[in-house]
XYZ file of C-alpha atoms in Angstrom:
684
model
C 62.530 -22.500 -21.153
C 64.409 -20.480 -18.543
C 65.041 -16.874 -17.643
C 68.279 -15.236 -16.557
C 68.381 -12.045 -14.469
C 71.698 -10.235 -14.461
C 72.558 -7.092 -12.505
C 76.033 -5.561 -12.646
C 76.616 -2.920 -10.003
C 79.276 -0.399 -10.854
C 79.872 3.309 -10.619
C 81.652 6.237 -12.177
C 80.574 5.576 -15.756
C 79.612 8.707 -17.730
C 75.791 8.983 -17.726
C 75.738 9.697 -21.457
C 77.420 6.341 -22.129
C 75.108 4.159 -20.031
C 72.496 3.477 -22.722
C 75.156 2.468 -25.243
C 77.019 0.407 -22.656
C 73.853 -1.494 -21.727
C 73.055 -2.240 -25.363
C 76.609 -3.402 -26.077
C 76.579 -5.632 -23.002
C 73.264 -7.221 -23.973
C 74.488 -7.879 -27.513
C 77.752 -9.320 -26.210
C 75.882 -11.659 -23.845
C 73.423 -12.834 -26.493
C 76.240 -13.433 -28.977
C 78.206 -15.461 -26.427
C 75.144 -17.492 -25.369
C 74.242 -18.270 -28.964
C 77.763 -19.463 -29.660
C 77.235 -21.905 -26.763
C 73.840 -22.921 -28.239
C 71.871 -21.542 -25.283
C 70.752 -18.260 -26.824
C 67.603 -16.538 -25.463
C 64.429 -15.788 -27.377
C 63.659 -12.478 -25.643
C 65.694 -9.783 -23.949
C 65.078 -6.545 -22.088
C 67.416 -4.049 -20.451
C 67.431 -1.102 -18.094
C 70.079 0.917 -16.303
C 70.693 3.499 -13.627
C 73.772 5.421 -12.625
C 74.845 2.521 -10.381
C 73.693 -0.656 -12.110
C 73.075 -2.282 -15.467
C 70.191 -4.765 -15.602
C 69.556 -7.376 -18.277
C 66.748 -9.950 -18.392
C 67.066 -12.818 -20.863
C 64.059 -15.084 -21.375
C 63.579 -18.286 -23.304
C 66.965 -19.897 -22.705
C 66.617 -23.509 -23.943
C 66.689 -26.526 -21.665
C 69.839 -28.482 -22.373
C 70.317 -32.218 -21.849
C 73.724 -33.068 -20.384
C 75.585 -35.811 -22.223
C 76.769 -38.984 -20.487
C 78.750 -42.153 -21.094
C 78.387 -45.617 -19.529
C 81.155 -46.704 -17.142
C 80.908 -50.447 -16.512
C 81.417 -51.575 -12.926
C 81.628 -55.040 -11.391
C 78.857 -57.584 -11.756
C 76.105 -57.305 -9.148
C 77.091 -60.670 -7.703
C 80.705 -59.490 -7.263
C 79.912 -55.964 -6.094
C 77.355 -56.694 -3.370
C 77.628 -59.274 -0.614
C 74.807 -61.309 0.896
C 73.742 -58.381 3.081
C 73.629 -56.026 0.064
C 76.715 -54.108 1.155
C 79.543 -53.066 -1.145
C 82.363 -55.528 -1.509
C 86.005 -54.371 -1.552
C 85.899 -54.609 -5.366
C 82.940 -52.219 -5.568
C 84.488 -49.902 -2.949
C 87.571 -49.570 -5.127
C 85.384 -48.716 -8.156
C 83.448 -46.078 -6.221
C 86.609 -44.460 -4.854
C 88.245 -44.441 -8.278
C 85.375 -42.395 -9.741
C 84.516 -40.318 -6.679
C 80.886 -41.458 -6.494
C 78.595 -43.264 -4.090
C 76.404 -46.364 -4.339
C 73.361 -44.124 -4.902
C 74.899 -42.985 -8.214
C 74.896 -46.502 -9.643
C 72.370 -48.263 -11.825
C 72.145 -51.805 -13.155
C 72.326 -53.053 -16.708
C 72.030 -56.596 -18.090
C 74.661 -57.721 -20.556
C 74.731 -61.201 -22.124
C 72.431 -62.490 -19.445
C 74.491 -61.142 -16.522
C 73.552 -58.091 -14.416
C 76.247 -55.383 -13.946
C 76.545 -52.220 -11.878
C 77.045 -49.184 -14.140
C 77.565 -45.467 -13.703
C 76.330 -42.958 -16.272
C 79.200 -40.476 -16.119
C 78.263 -36.939 -17.285
C 80.282 -35.622 -20.212
C 80.979 -31.930 -20.811
C 79.807 -29.062 -18.656
C 76.317 -28.923 -17.215
C 73.662 -26.452 -18.351
C 74.376 -23.999 -15.519
C 78.111 -24.197 -16.158
C 77.586 -23.624 -19.888
C 75.433 -20.532 -19.296
C 77.790 -19.215 -16.620
C 80.809 -19.583 -18.900
C 78.990 -17.859 -21.762
C 77.882 -14.973 -19.524
C 81.404 -14.563 -18.157
C 82.758 -14.480 -21.693
C 80.110 -11.948 -22.722
C 81.018 -9.610 -19.861
C 84.787 -9.983 -20.049
C 84.768 -9.739 -23.857
C 82.692 -6.565 -23.936
C 84.312 -4.053 -26.284
C 84.437 -0.569 -24.778
C 86.320 2.616 -25.602
C 89.687 2.503 -23.853
C 88.933 5.136 -21.143
C 85.854 3.139 -20.085
C 87.508 -0.202 -19.361
C 86.189 -1.857 -16.244
C 87.368 -4.660 -13.996
C 90.143 -4.783 -11.433
C 92.905 -5.417 -13.931
C 91.593 -3.851 -17.116
C 92.341 -0.543 -18.763
C 93.981 2.694 -17.668
C 90.858 4.071 -15.964
C 89.430 1.466 -13.626
C 85.703 0.895 -13.419
C 85.489 -1.940 -10.886
C 82.405 -4.136 -10.799
C 81.192 -3.824 -7.219
C 78.784 -6.744 -7.323
C 76.940 -9.148 -9.595
C 73.439 -10.555 -9.173
C 72.935 -13.575 -11.442
C 69.757 -15.651 -11.111
C 68.901 -18.526 -13.414
C 65.294 -19.542 -12.712
C 65.632 -18.180 -9.181
C 68.895 -20.004 -8.430
C 72.320 -18.404 -8.182
C 74.322 -18.913 -11.363
C 77.838 -20.264 -10.645
C 79.495 -17.242 -12.222
C 82.760 -15.459 -11.545
C 84.138 -12.757 -13.825
C 86.857 -10.120 -13.505
C 87.532 -11.219 -9.938
C 83.908 -10.840 -8.772
C 81.737 -13.816 -7.800
C 78.024 -13.637 -8.538
C 75.477 -13.881 -5.720
C 71.701 -13.892 -5.327
C 71.675 -10.510 -3.563
C 71.224 -6.875 -4.513
C 71.531 -3.581 -2.649
C 69.573 -0.354 -2.659
C 70.688 3.234 -2.113
C 74.343 3.325 -0.957
C 73.407 5.399 2.116
C 69.771 4.565 2.875
C 69.741 0.836 2.053
C 73.280 -0.457 1.523
C 72.699 -3.889 3.104
C 72.629 -6.845 0.702
C 69.166 -8.427 0.337
C 68.503 -11.882 -1.180
C 66.493 -11.987 -4.419
C 64.132 -14.895 -5.043
C 62.880 -14.158 -8.563
C 62.524 -11.532 -11.250
C 59.239 -10.350 -9.734
C 60.775 -10.163 -6.278
C 63.663 -8.137 -7.703
C 61.234 -5.568 -9.078
C 59.483 -5.351 -5.705
C 62.789 -4.775 -3.905
C 63.782 -1.950 -6.259
C 60.412 -0.299 -5.650
C 60.900 -0.607 -1.878
C 64.346 0.979 -2.236
C 62.794 3.878 -4.189
C 64.780 2.949 -7.303
C 63.224 3.440 -10.750
C 65.091 1.156 -13.187
C 63.569 2.561 -16.404
C 65.300 5.593 -17.903
C 62.175 6.968 -19.611
C 60.193 6.848 -16.359
C 63.016 8.540 -14.450
C 63.177 11.296 -17.038
C 59.414 11.835 -16.953
C 59.397 11.928 -13.151
C 62.256 14.437 -13.054
C 60.669 16.675 -15.668
C 57.353 16.681 -13.823
C 59.078 17.459 -10.525
C 61.195 20.239 -12.054
C 58.175 21.825 -13.738
C 56.289 21.787 -10.440
C 59.172 23.376 -8.516
C 59.727 26.009 -11.217
C 56.008 26.771 -11.420
C 55.964 27.548 -7.717
C 58.543 30.275 -8.475
C 56.561 31.582 -11.426
C 58.939 30.085 -13.969
C 59.868 27.194 -16.233
C 62.951 24.963 -16.504
C 65.477 26.490 -18.930
C 66.669 23.792 -21.303
C 65.470 20.254 -20.568
C 67.169 18.395 -23.413
C 70.594 16.727 -23.198
C 71.195 17.879 -19.607
C 67.948 16.336 -18.379
C 68.872 13.128 -20.229
C 72.225 13.003 -18.424
C 70.627 13.686 -15.053
C 67.988 10.989 -15.571
C 70.579 8.475 -16.795
C 72.922 9.051 -13.866
C 70.425 8.763 -11.000
C 68.353 5.969 -9.458
C 65.856 7.838 -7.280
C 64.499 10.635 -9.519
C 63.880 13.380 -6.978
C 64.560 17.058 -7.579
C 65.038 20.147 -5.423
C 65.097 23.883 -6.057
C 68.065 25.955 -4.897
C 68.743 29.690 -4.980
C 71.632 32.049 -5.677
C 72.164 35.783 -5.282
C 70.216 37.799 -7.850
C 73.302 39.966 -8.527
C 74.699 37.116 -10.631
C 71.898 37.656 -13.147
C 74.016 40.472 -14.595
C 76.197 37.765 -16.138
C 75.369 36.990 -19.809
C 72.468 34.588 -20.045
C 74.339 32.073 -22.216
C 77.260 32.031 -19.793
C 75.048 31.518 -16.755
C 72.947 28.712 -18.252
C 75.945 26.864 -19.721
C 78.027 27.123 -16.548
C 75.204 25.865 -14.335
C 74.555 22.917 -16.629
C 78.092 21.867 -17.534
C 79.997 22.670 -14.337
C 77.344 21.981 -11.679
C 74.839 19.753 -13.506
C 71.865 21.905 -12.520
C 69.132 23.478 -14.656
C 68.424 27.212 -14.742
C 64.911 28.620 -14.348
C 63.329 31.347 -16.510
C 60.085 33.262 -16.345
C 57.461 33.497 -19.101
C 59.308 36.440 -20.687
C 62.484 34.395 -20.992
C 64.361 36.185 -18.206
C 66.374 34.033 -15.812
C 65.342 33.753 -12.166
C 67.846 33.511 -9.263
C 67.233 29.802 -8.715
C 68.124 26.411 -10.169
C 66.897 22.794 -10.250
C 69.025 19.836 -9.151
C 68.748 16.060 -8.765
C 69.429 14.717 -5.253
C 69.148 10.969 -6.142
C 67.378 9.973 -2.942
C 63.736 10.164 -1.833
C 64.135 13.301 0.291
C 66.427 15.936 1.791
C 65.010 16.103 5.344
C 67.582 18.503 6.805
C 68.241 20.497 3.666
C 71.919 19.592 3.650
C 71.945 18.565 0.012
C 70.216 21.803 -0.977
C 72.756 23.781 1.055
C 75.621 21.925 -0.645
C 74.283 22.722 -4.091
C 73.708 26.389 -3.224
C 77.199 26.695 -1.757
C 78.765 25.116 -4.874
C 76.696 27.184 -7.314
C 77.450 30.404 -5.424
C 81.182 29.707 -5.521
C 81.003 28.913 -9.228
C 79.157 32.116 -10.091
C 81.533 34.267 -8.070
C 84.446 32.763 -9.945
C 82.715 33.202 -13.318
C 81.963 36.848 -12.626
C 85.612 37.454 -11.797
C 86.782 35.671 -14.976
C 84.248 37.530 -17.108
C 85.380 40.887 -15.724
C 89.013 40.026 -16.431
C 88.225 38.857 -19.981
C 86.516 42.153 -20.817
C 89.688 44.065 -19.982
C 91.442 42.684 -23.094
C 89.828 43.723 -26.429
C 89.187 41.015 -28.996
C 91.340 42.753 -31.594
C 94.279 42.639 -29.192
C 93.798 38.899 -28.641
C 94.451 38.226 -32.340
C 96.739 41.201 -32.956
C 100.411 41.743 -32.416
C 100.205 40.734 -28.741
C 98.846 37.272 -29.614
C 100.788 34.152 -30.532
C 102.191 34.254 -34.059
C 100.053 31.360 -35.319
C 96.890 32.972 -33.906
C 97.692 36.243 -35.674
C 98.452 34.493 -38.975
C 95.253 32.459 -38.861
C 93.150 35.526 -38.026
C 94.586 37.410 -41.005
C 94.179 34.346 -43.227
C 90.519 33.837 -42.296
C 89.844 37.525 -42.881
C 91.357 37.400 -46.375
C 89.560 34.186 -47.292
C 86.153 35.392 -46.085
C 86.631 38.661 -47.974
C 87.542 36.870 -51.218
C 84.469 34.611 -50.896
C 82.277 37.682 -50.415
C 83.844 39.301 -53.501
C 83.039 36.138 -55.501
C 79.385 36.474 -54.493
C 79.304 39.992 -55.891
C 77.599 43.168 -54.760
C 74.137 41.794 -55.525
C 74.446 39.430 -52.542
C 74.380 42.362 -50.148
C 77.263 40.878 -48.133
C 80.048 43.337 -47.360
C 83.566 41.880 -47.759
C 84.764 44.210 -44.998
C 82.117 42.928 -42.554
C 82.825 39.231 -43.105
C 86.568 39.859 -43.103
C 86.373 41.544 -39.702
C 84.095 38.842 -38.265
C 86.287 36.010 -39.585
C 89.476 37.587 -38.223
C 87.882 37.750 -34.760
C 86.392 34.249 -34.846
C 89.180 32.666 -32.781
C 89.708 35.662 -30.496
C 87.803 34.184 -27.537
C 89.974 31.048 -27.445
C 92.396 32.808 -25.122
C 89.671 33.976 -22.712
C 89.360 32.484 -19.250
C 85.686 31.722 -19.836
C 86.205 29.664 -23.005
C 89.078 27.788 -21.375
C 86.665 26.818 -18.590
C 83.680 26.277 -20.924
C 84.922 25.274 -24.414
C 81.359 24.835 -25.687
C 80.959 28.630 -25.500
C 83.661 29.217 -28.090
C 82.338 31.662 -30.661
C 79.216 32.394 -28.651
C 81.284 34.117 -25.975
C 83.325 35.908 -28.640
C 80.100 37.202 -30.176
C 78.945 38.475 -26.777
C 82.262 40.258 -26.192
C 82.144 41.757 -29.692
C 78.647 43.055 -28.995
C 79.780 44.638 -25.718
C 82.746 46.245 -27.527
C 80.439 47.984 -29.992
C 81.078 46.013 -33.184
C 78.324 46.210 -35.861
C 75.446 43.766 -35.431
C 76.389 41.822 -38.559
C 79.925 41.276 -37.174
C 79.111 40.032 -33.681
C 76.107 38.055 -34.883
C 78.237 36.203 -37.453
C 80.724 35.226 -34.725
C 77.929 34.263 -32.337
C 76.112 32.148 -34.956
C 79.288 30.230 -35.803
C 79.650 29.358 -32.123
C 76.122 27.952 -32.071
C 76.756 25.502 -34.914
C 76.184 21.920 -33.766
C 75.615 18.849 -35.936
C 73.334 19.747 -38.853
C 72.738 23.365 -37.827
C 74.129 26.308 -39.804
C 74.352 30.050 -39.196
C 71.165 31.819 -40.239
C 72.751 34.948 -41.749
C 74.787 35.140 -44.954
C 77.797 36.728 -43.184
C 77.661 33.943 -40.594
C 77.682 31.256 -43.283
C 80.577 32.876 -45.109
C 82.602 33.117 -41.905
C 81.851 29.462 -41.095
C 82.749 28.515 -44.658
C 86.098 30.304 -44.394
C 86.902 28.636 -41.060
C 85.970 25.133 -42.263
C 87.876 25.486 -45.525
C 90.978 26.741 -43.732
C 90.779 23.783 -41.343
C 90.424 21.336 -44.239
C 93.460 22.849 -45.971
C 95.450 22.368 -42.768
C 94.352 18.712 -42.591
C 95.268 18.242 -46.249
C 98.695 19.746 -45.573
C 99.195 17.145 -42.813
C 97.871 14.324 -45.049
C 95.022 13.748 -42.593
C 92.153 13.810 -45.088
C 90.222 10.511 -45.356
C 90.197 10.984 -49.153
C 93.972 10.455 -49.269
C 94.556 6.761 -50.255
C 96.966 6.016 -47.421
C 94.429 7.499 -44.935
C 91.376 5.740 -46.401
C 88.801 5.089 -43.703
C 90.663 7.135 -41.064
C 88.953 10.394 -40.120
C 90.474 11.381 -36.788
C 89.596 15.054 -37.086
C 86.061 14.899 -38.493
C 86.990 16.079 -42.000
C 83.953 14.384 -43.540
C 81.593 16.204 -41.186
C 83.280 19.506 -42.078
C 82.976 18.780 -45.806
C 79.253 17.989 -45.483
C 78.703 21.222 -43.568
C 80.544 23.164 -46.297
C 78.218 21.597 -48.866
C 75.117 22.451 -46.842
C 76.349 26.019 -46.344
C 76.650 26.378 -50.130
C 73.273 24.780 -50.859
C 71.276 28.009 -50.823
C 70.827 29.952 -54.068
C 72.023 33.117 -52.331
C 75.400 31.507 -51.619
C 76.018 30.230 -55.128
C 79.731 29.469 -54.974
C 81.369 26.541 -56.721
C 82.795 23.874 -54.402
C 86.029 23.552 -56.350
C 86.335 27.324 -56.684
C 86.213 27.827 -52.900
C 88.934 25.181 -52.525
C 91.135 27.229 -54.864
C 90.413 30.337 -52.803
C 91.268 28.561 -49.530
C 94.602 27.276 -50.847
C 95.445 30.660 -52.393
C 95.085 32.204 -48.921
C 98.109 30.107 -47.892
C 100.975 31.302 -50.155
C 103.423 29.051 -48.321
C 101.581 26.041 -49.790
C 101.808 27.156 -53.424
C 104.222 24.324 -54.243
C 101.695 21.708 -53.140
C 98.621 23.528 -54.428
C 97.635 21.029 -57.200
C 98.056 18.030 -54.891
C 96.088 19.628 -52.037
C 93.362 20.804 -54.399
C 92.852 17.268 -55.752
C 92.487 15.804 -52.258
C 90.147 18.553 -51.075
C 87.985 18.481 -54.199
C 87.636 14.716 -53.882
C 86.605 15.053 -50.236
C 84.058 17.780 -51.006
C 82.658 15.696 -53.868
C 82.149 12.877 -51.367
C 80.412 15.348 -49.086
C 78.191 16.499 -51.950
C 77.234 12.898 -52.739
C 76.473 12.272 -49.067
C 74.309 15.389 -48.654
C 72.313 14.858 -51.851
C 72.177 11.116 -51.259
C 70.493 11.802 -47.921
C 67.772 13.596 -49.907
C 66.949 10.337 -51.692
C 68.945 10.699 -54.911
C 70.806 7.602 -56.154
C 74.558 7.674 -56.660
C 74.212 6.885 -60.361
C 71.934 9.906 -60.790
C 74.421 12.102 -58.934
C 77.379 10.771 -60.909
C 75.540 11.401 -64.154
C 75.486 15.095 -63.224
C 78.884 15.465 -61.537
C 80.867 13.550 -64.161
C 79.391 15.422 -67.127
C 81.653 17.910 -68.949
C 79.456 20.820 -67.832
C 78.848 19.376 -64.371
C 80.308 22.160 -62.276
C 80.103 22.162 -58.491
C 77.716 24.987 -57.672
C 75.628 23.090 -55.142
C 72.281 24.712 -55.875
C 72.769 24.116 -59.623
C 73.816 20.496 -59.083
C 70.787 19.937 -56.849
C 68.548 21.475 -59.514
C 69.973 19.259 -62.273
C 69.767 16.175 -60.102
C 66.119 16.873 -59.342
C 65.418 17.213 -63.087
C 67.113 13.918 -63.895
C 65.499 12.246 -60.884
C 62.066 13.250 -62.178
C 62.907 11.470 -65.451
C 64.149 8.204 -63.946
C 60.721 6.577 -64.233
C 60.211 7.652 -67.879
C 60.435 4.553 -70.145
C 62.080 6.638 -72.905
C 65.095 7.233 -70.672
C 66.201 3.602 -70.993
C 66.614 3.997 -74.772
C 68.637 7.181 -74.249
C 70.921 5.418 -71.772
C 71.538 2.536 -74.210
C 72.411 4.964 -76.993
C 74.689 6.984 -74.708
C 76.535 3.816 -73.674
C 77.011 2.835 -77.340
C 78.364 6.297 -78.125
C 80.924 5.982 -75.343
C 82.066 2.573 -76.644
C 82.511 3.921 -80.161
C 84.633 6.841 -78.959
C 86.976 4.896 -76.655
C 89.979 5.122 -78.991
C 89.047 8.261 -80.938
C 90.668 11.678 -80.707
C 88.925 15.050 -80.665
C 88.180 16.294 -84.192
C 86.053 18.854 -86.047
C 83.215 18.043 -88.450
C 83.780 18.752 -92.120
C 80.252 19.289 -93.447
C 81.438 18.724 -97.027
C 82.365 15.120 -96.141
C 78.892 14.190 -94.912
C 77.896 12.005 -97.856
C 75.106 9.781 -96.528
C 71.577 11.176 -96.102
C 71.330 9.790 -92.533
C 74.492 11.557 -91.369
C 73.510 14.811 -93.084
C 70.099 14.690 -91.423
C 71.684 13.906 -88.031
C 74.001 16.935 -88.312
C 71.074 19.229 -89.185
C 68.919 17.707 -86.436
C 71.644 18.168 -83.808
C 72.210 21.789 -84.845
C 68.492 22.507 -84.609
C 67.879 20.781 -81.244
C 70.979 21.891 -79.327
C 69.720 25.356 -78.227
C 66.397 23.905 -77.115
C 68.093 21.162 -75.082
C 70.248 23.671 -73.222
C 67.298 25.975 -72.553
C 65.044 23.132 -71.365
C 67.593 21.979 -68.808
C 68.315 25.517 -67.596
C 64.643 26.258 -66.841
C 63.883 22.848 -65.345
C 61.601 21.803 -68.216
C 62.245 18.077 -67.925
C 59.359 17.096 -70.186
C 60.589 19.266 -73.056
C 64.205 18.102 -72.622
C 63.132 14.455 -72.765
C 61.039 15.056 -75.877
C 63.895 16.776 -77.708
C 66.351 14.054 -76.688
C 63.980 11.362 -77.949
C 63.777 13.205 -81.279
C 67.564 13.312 -81.433
C 67.747 9.649 -80.417
C 65.606 8.653 -83.418
C 68.108 10.391 -85.708
C 71.028 8.658 -83.997
C 69.373 5.231 -84.337
C 68.805 5.874 -88.053
C 72.452 6.909 -88.387
C 73.602 3.679 -86.726
C 71.429 1.539 -89.017
C 72.210 3.257 -92.356
C 75.779 4.528 -92.044
C 78.938 2.401 -91.993
C 80.934 4.202 -89.315
C 84.129 2.188 -89.738
C 84.419 3.054 -93.421
C 87.592 1.975 -95.161
C 88.424 5.546 -96.097
C 90.229 7.163 -93.154
C 88.927 10.666 -93.749
C 85.275 9.532 -93.879
C 85.711 7.396 -90.748
C 87.317 10.256 -88.811
C 84.629 12.720 -89.908
C 81.865 10.361 -88.814
C 83.564 9.889 -85.448
C 83.721 13.675 -85.128
C 79.944 13.780 -85.708
C 79.494 11.097 -83.034
C 81.618 13.198 -80.687
C 79.277 16.158 -81.196
C 76.249 13.944 -80.603
C 77.866 12.466 -77.513
C 78.220 15.950 -76.019
C 74.456 16.311 -76.181
C 74.092 13.016 -74.296
C 76.631 13.983 -71.665
C 76.053 17.717 -71.144
C 74.790 18.815 -68.673
C 74.477 15.183 -67.508
C 76.260 11.990 -68.441
C 73.497 9.608 -69.464
C 75.889 6.690 -69.912
C 76.503 6.704 -66.149
C 72.905 5.644 -65.598
C 73.595 2.361 -67.361
C 76.491 1.437 -65.073
């Protein structure tokens, strides 16, 4: 068994993509090697900002095939002195071999000179071809294409180290030929150094000061940053995604502390921290009280900064950035938020602001006064939600959208509930939601308005012709809408809020039914996804959603699903499901009808009618108060009456009036089996 060490040296790849790139490359290589029947048994990877490293162990030894090429007889090919005759010389020249490549073989009593000619590529050639295919065939997003002639944004491979059991693999890919050498830091150790083995490679990286493992680089940086900040009486401010990017993009995890003028601390905290991290890739420092200090932490990606030039460069760049931000912030505060979405704004901005205000207000009215949410408050907050889009700060730092608007609203004297709602909407990322009710209503209005716009453009993934295409993240928006409506205090119906959102766009009244269908379908998918993530099966969810009294109030649906879920293990439920399925089959071709009590002639059907009338109020009450045990007991009692009815009554009686009346009774029974959940769905 063999081992293959591969190092691809490149640069300019986004640090956040390096882990995914390395994994994709490893999988591509293994897939290509396995297709060539030389797949490895073990694999390991690591990466830095300048190289991707992959070690494949357990590559199988591969015998090279051969075929016998018959030469002249020994007596004809060698003279008395044992030298090649002209006949043998011609044979050797024809095949490009020497006498040392020949062997002898006896055939029919005569000895011949033979050559075992190799067939197919050798083991090294097979592995090299598979590796080249794995690299060249790597699937990457279009802006990340690499190679000298690939993609619109070039990422040239600067060098390849490829060692197979310590020997250079005969590999050439994307115009770069593999060698047995590596390099260290581009300034401190740029000279190519030969590599003898995997162990020697690790020793060389250590001598260069390069840490190949991401987790170790991150730990080293965090420890260094904490030490530097502690010396200033502080702590690093935010060591999550930014620290990950810094650790991924460097090789020599060394940090420094730089300073800036304390006058910049008058800038809003969120603005300062975000600008330092996103625009200069440095980490702010705070004290134990949470106040920022006039210093920052940076990665220098080399063992030291002996003359302080790197520190000076960072301080110069940070100082220039903060001066520019202070100027932009001062200019942004000169224009009130209301003016940015008022008559002086673009027409579409003004229309959307008014639309969001109306929609948020109508949602608050639907909640009622008991919710404690003022329609005027949420209307004002929603109308100002997009106001900061035209600010210089948000144009420079889009991730501050909403957050910066909330800060400006606070400085302009808006009520706390207004600016906090705007601010909270700006903080929403992934699974997070605003904490306050006004914030959730404003977010709900914004998401619903966006979904209506996507529906208008036929860009919803629920539209058949767009199935599977979700270019604008509509599914994520729908799931967030569902989560926002999950709390009991925000008890709005999913389909009702869709109607409200479309009604806020009078110009779409002609397409209202079509848009509502698409949006309701998408939100139903979101509801299934959110509740499915909580461990509920789709059949359980469908049993609730598809029932006549299903409704789409998320908290109610969740409650009913939990009740049914608690019953799934009850053995009695299987009998109920079978009966419900039989009821559905019997009613396939029937029409809605009323029961004529006078036509109930058989004792079993009379008893079933009385039993249903007696149990119906208890069934509804048991489900409403989450008394699953009582509901199941009542349904089992009803089920016994239904089974007796099936066994004693001829449903398809020859008399039309009797048959129709019995089907009407079955319809009434079926409603008990399908409201508030559709039991037949559990048998699908």
